[in-house]
């Protein structure tokens, strides 16, 4: 069975600091997909990124960047120059590409990020 | 603008009541999901559906059932609500892709309190 671990339960930073959210996953499959979602205080989860297991290139989108390392089974998320609007719960998730399991996302427990002005 | 709409943001029910949580999506997605979110536990999958009238158990289906009579609507049913079902319920939908599920679109959630 697959598992996603977000060891950081809560992180608090001051605006403009860089912050990295850790995600470690476990799976025996060689083909899988990793996701990050953001849940702001309003409650609605918002998709940030989807990455397949064959693509280890790092991704950058504005102030957001993702570092995927299969050797350490990690898919970490960095926010550069954090802003108050980045305050949210962030979830890492994993899905497999095998049979019915490809419909099921396994989520980590989430990291609450608070960015203080 | 894509949208997943959950019928109620907040509900208060009594133990033993039958509870219906409704979810409608307007994106013609095949896949629909019900998750439960609890502090310290993250999101856990209750049931999902990949087609009309099709359903599959997730990780915590006990005490729940679902109904999908139309493509756009996926209902979660608590036959006899219990206090341990007090939680935030999240509905989501997605297109299937050749490589597993694509991006999930979530509703705003329904916070259920069972007294």
Short mmCIF file of N, CA and C in Angstrom, two decimals, chain A residues 35-91:
data_model
loop_
_atom_site.label_atom_id
_atom_site.label_comp_id
_atom_site.label_asym_id
_atom_site.label_seq_id
_atom_site.Cartn_x
_atom_site.Cartn_y
_atom_site.Cartn_z
N UNK A 35 1.15 14.81 -6.40
CA UNK A 35 0.39 16.05 -6.48
C UNK A 35 0.69 16.93 -5.26
N UNK A 36 0.48 18.22 -5.45
CA UNK A 36 0.38 19.14 -4.33
C UNK A 36 -0.92 19.92 -4.47
N UNK A 37 -1.61 20.08 -3.34
CA UNK A 37 -2.83 20.87 -3.29
C UNK A 37 -2.69 21.90 -2.17
N UNK A 38 -3.36 23.03 -2.37
CA UNK A 38 -3.40 24.09 -1.37
C UNK A 38 -4.82 24.23 -0.86
N UNK A 39 -4.99 24.32 0.45
CA UNK A 39 -6.31 24.54 1.04
C UNK A 39 -6.27 25.83 1.84
N UNK A 40 -6.74 26.94 1.26
CA UNK A 40 -6.76 28.21 1.99
C UNK A 40 -7.84 28.18 3.06
N UNK A 41 -7.91 29.20 3.89
CA UNK A 41 -8.92 29.22 4.96
C UNK A 41 -10.36 29.07 4.46
N UNK A 42 -10.62 29.43 3.21
CA UNK A 42 -11.98 29.28 2.67
C UNK A 42 -12.39 27.82 2.56
N UNK A 43 -11.43 26.90 2.51
CA UNK A 43 -11.74 25.48 2.57
C UNK A 43 -11.60 24.69 1.28
N UNK A 44 -11.66 25.35 0.15
CA UNK A 44 -11.65 24.62 -1.12
C UNK A 44 -10.23 24.28 -1.55
N UNK A 45 -9.95 23.01 -1.72
CA UNK A 45 -8.61 22.60 -2.15
C UNK A 45 -8.36 23.02 -3.58
N UNK A 46 -7.17 23.51 -3.82
CA UNK A 46 -6.79 24.00 -5.14
C UNK A 46 -5.57 23.21 -5.62
N UNK A 47 -5.67 22.70 -6.82
CA UNK A 47 -4.58 21.94 -7.44
C UNK A 47 -3.39 22.85 -7.72
N UNK A 48 -2.19 22.38 -7.41
CA UNK A 48 -0.98 23.14 -7.70
C UNK A 48 -0.13 22.47 -8.78
N UNK A 49 0.09 21.15 -8.65
CA UNK A 49 0.97 20.48 -9.59
C UNK A 49 0.70 18.98 -9.60
N UNK A 50 0.95 18.36 -10.75
CA UNK A 50 0.92 16.91 -10.91
C UNK A 50 2.21 16.50 -11.61
N UNK A 51 2.88 15.50 -11.08
CA UNK A 51 4.15 15.06 -11.64
C UNK A 51 4.18 13.54 -11.71
N UNK A 52 4.60 12.99 -12.87
CA UNK A 52 4.68 11.54 -12.97
C UNK A 52 6.07 11.05 -12.56
N UNK A 53 6.14 9.78 -12.25
CA UNK A 53 7.36 9.21 -11.67
C UNK A 53 8.53 9.15 -12.64
N UNK A 54 8.26 9.36 -13.92
CA UNK A 54 9.34 9.30 -14.90
C UNK A 54 9.93 10.67 -15.20
N UNK A 55 9.38 11.68 -14.60
CA UNK A 55 9.83 13.03 -14.88
C UNK A 55 10.42 13.63 -13.61
N UNK A 56 11.72 13.57 -13.49
CA UNK A 56 12.38 14.07 -12.29
C UNK A 56 12.86 15.50 -12.42
N UNK A 57 12.49 16.14 -13.50
CA UNK A 57 12.88 17.54 -13.65
C UNK A 57 12.19 18.39 -12.60
N UNK A 58 12.94 19.31 -12.04
CA UNK A 58 12.32 20.24 -11.11
C UNK A 58 11.42 21.20 -11.86
N UNK A 59 10.43 21.69 -11.16
CA UNK A 59 9.44 22.56 -11.77
C UNK A 59 9.43 23.89 -11.03
N UNK A 60 9.30 24.96 -11.80
CA UNK A 60 9.20 26.28 -11.19
C UNK A 60 7.99 26.98 -11.79
N UNK A 61 7.19 27.57 -10.92
CA UNK A 61 6.05 28.34 -11.38
C UNK A 61 5.97 29.60 -10.52
N UNK A 62 6.50 30.67 -11.03
CA UNK A 62 6.52 31.91 -10.24
C UNK A 62 7.34 31.76 -8.98
N UNK A 63 6.71 31.96 -7.83
CA UNK A 63 7.42 31.84 -6.55
C UNK A 63 7.45 30.40 -6.05
N UNK A 64 6.75 29.52 -6.75
CA UNK A 64 6.65 28.13 -6.33
C UNK A 64 7.65 27.27 -7.10
N UNK A 65 8.26 26.32 -6.41
CA UNK A 65 9.12 25.36 -7.09
C UNK A 65 8.99 24.01 -6.39
N UNK A 66 9.23 22.97 -7.18
CA UNK A 66 9.09 21.61 -6.66
C UNK A 66 10.34 20.83 -7.00
N UNK A 67 10.81 20.06 -6.03
CA UNK A 67 12.01 19.25 -6.17
C UNK A 67 11.64 17.79 -5.99
N UNK A 68 11.70 17.02 -7.08
CA UNK A 68 11.32 15.61 -7.07
C UNK A 68 12.60 14.78 -7.09
N UNK A 69 12.80 13.95 -6.08
CA UNK A 69 13.99 13.09 -6.03
C UNK A 69 13.55 11.66 -5.74
N UNK A 70 13.60 10.81 -6.75
CA UNK A 70 13.21 9.42 -6.57
C UNK A 70 14.15 8.69 -5.63
N UNK A 71 15.41 9.09 -5.61
CA UNK A 71 16.39 8.39 -4.77
C UNK A 71 16.03 8.49 -3.30
N UNK A 72 15.36 9.57 -2.92
CA UNK A 72 14.96 9.74 -1.52
C UNK A 72 13.43 9.69 -1.36
N UNK A 73 12.74 9.36 -2.45
CA UNK A 73 11.27 9.30 -2.43
C UNK A 73 10.68 10.58 -1.85
N UNK A 74 11.15 11.68 -2.36
CA UNK A 74 10.67 12.95 -1.84
C UNK A 74 10.18 13.85 -2.96
N UNK A 75 9.23 14.68 -2.62
CA UNK A 75 8.65 15.63 -3.59
C UNK A 75 8.39 16.91 -2.81
N UNK A 76 9.42 17.70 -2.60
CA UNK A 76 9.34 18.86 -1.73
C UNK A 76 8.92 20.11 -2.48
N UNK A 77 8.29 20.99 -1.75
CA UNK A 77 7.67 22.19 -2.32
C UNK A 77 8.26 23.41 -1.63
N UNK A 78 8.78 24.33 -2.42
CA UNK A 78 9.39 25.54 -1.86
C UNK A 78 8.65 26.78 -2.34
N UNK A 79 8.36 27.64 -1.39
CA UNK A 79 7.78 28.96 -1.71
C UNK A 79 8.87 29.99 -1.45
N UNK A 80 9.18 30.74 -2.47
CA UNK A 80 10.20 31.79 -2.36
C UNK A 80 9.54 33.11 -2.04
N UNK A 81 10.16 33.86 -1.17
CA UNK A 81 9.62 35.19 -0.80
C UNK A 81 8.14 35.07 -0.43
N UNK A 82 7.88 34.33 0.62
CA UNK A 82 6.50 34.03 1.01
C UNK A 82 5.69 35.29 1.26
N UNK A 83 4.39 35.14 1.04
CA UNK A 83 3.45 36.25 1.26
C UNK A 83 2.33 35.77 2.18
N UNK A 84 1.64 36.71 2.77
CA UNK A 84 0.55 36.36 3.69
C UNK A 84 -0.50 35.49 2.99
N UNK A 85 -0.72 35.74 1.71
CA UNK A 85 -1.73 34.97 0.96
C UNK A 85 -1.33 33.50 0.77
N UNK A 86 -0.08 33.18 1.07
CA UNK A 86 0.36 31.79 0.98
C UNK A 86 -0.08 30.98 2.21
N UNK A 87 -0.59 31.65 3.21
CA UNK A 87 -1.05 30.96 4.41
C UNK A 87 -2.17 29.99 4.05
N UNK A 88 -1.96 28.73 4.35
CA UNK A 88 -2.92 27.68 3.96
C UNK A 88 -2.42 26.35 4.51
N UNK A 89 -3.25 25.34 4.33
CA UNK A 89 -2.80 23.97 4.55
C UNK A 89 -2.40 23.41 3.20
N UNK A 90 -1.23 22.79 3.14
CA UNK A 90 -0.74 22.22 1.89
C UNK A 90 -0.69 20.71 2.02
N UNK A 91 -1.25 20.05 1.01
CA UNK A 91 -1.30 18.59 1.00
C UNK A 91 -0.49 18.04 -0.16
#
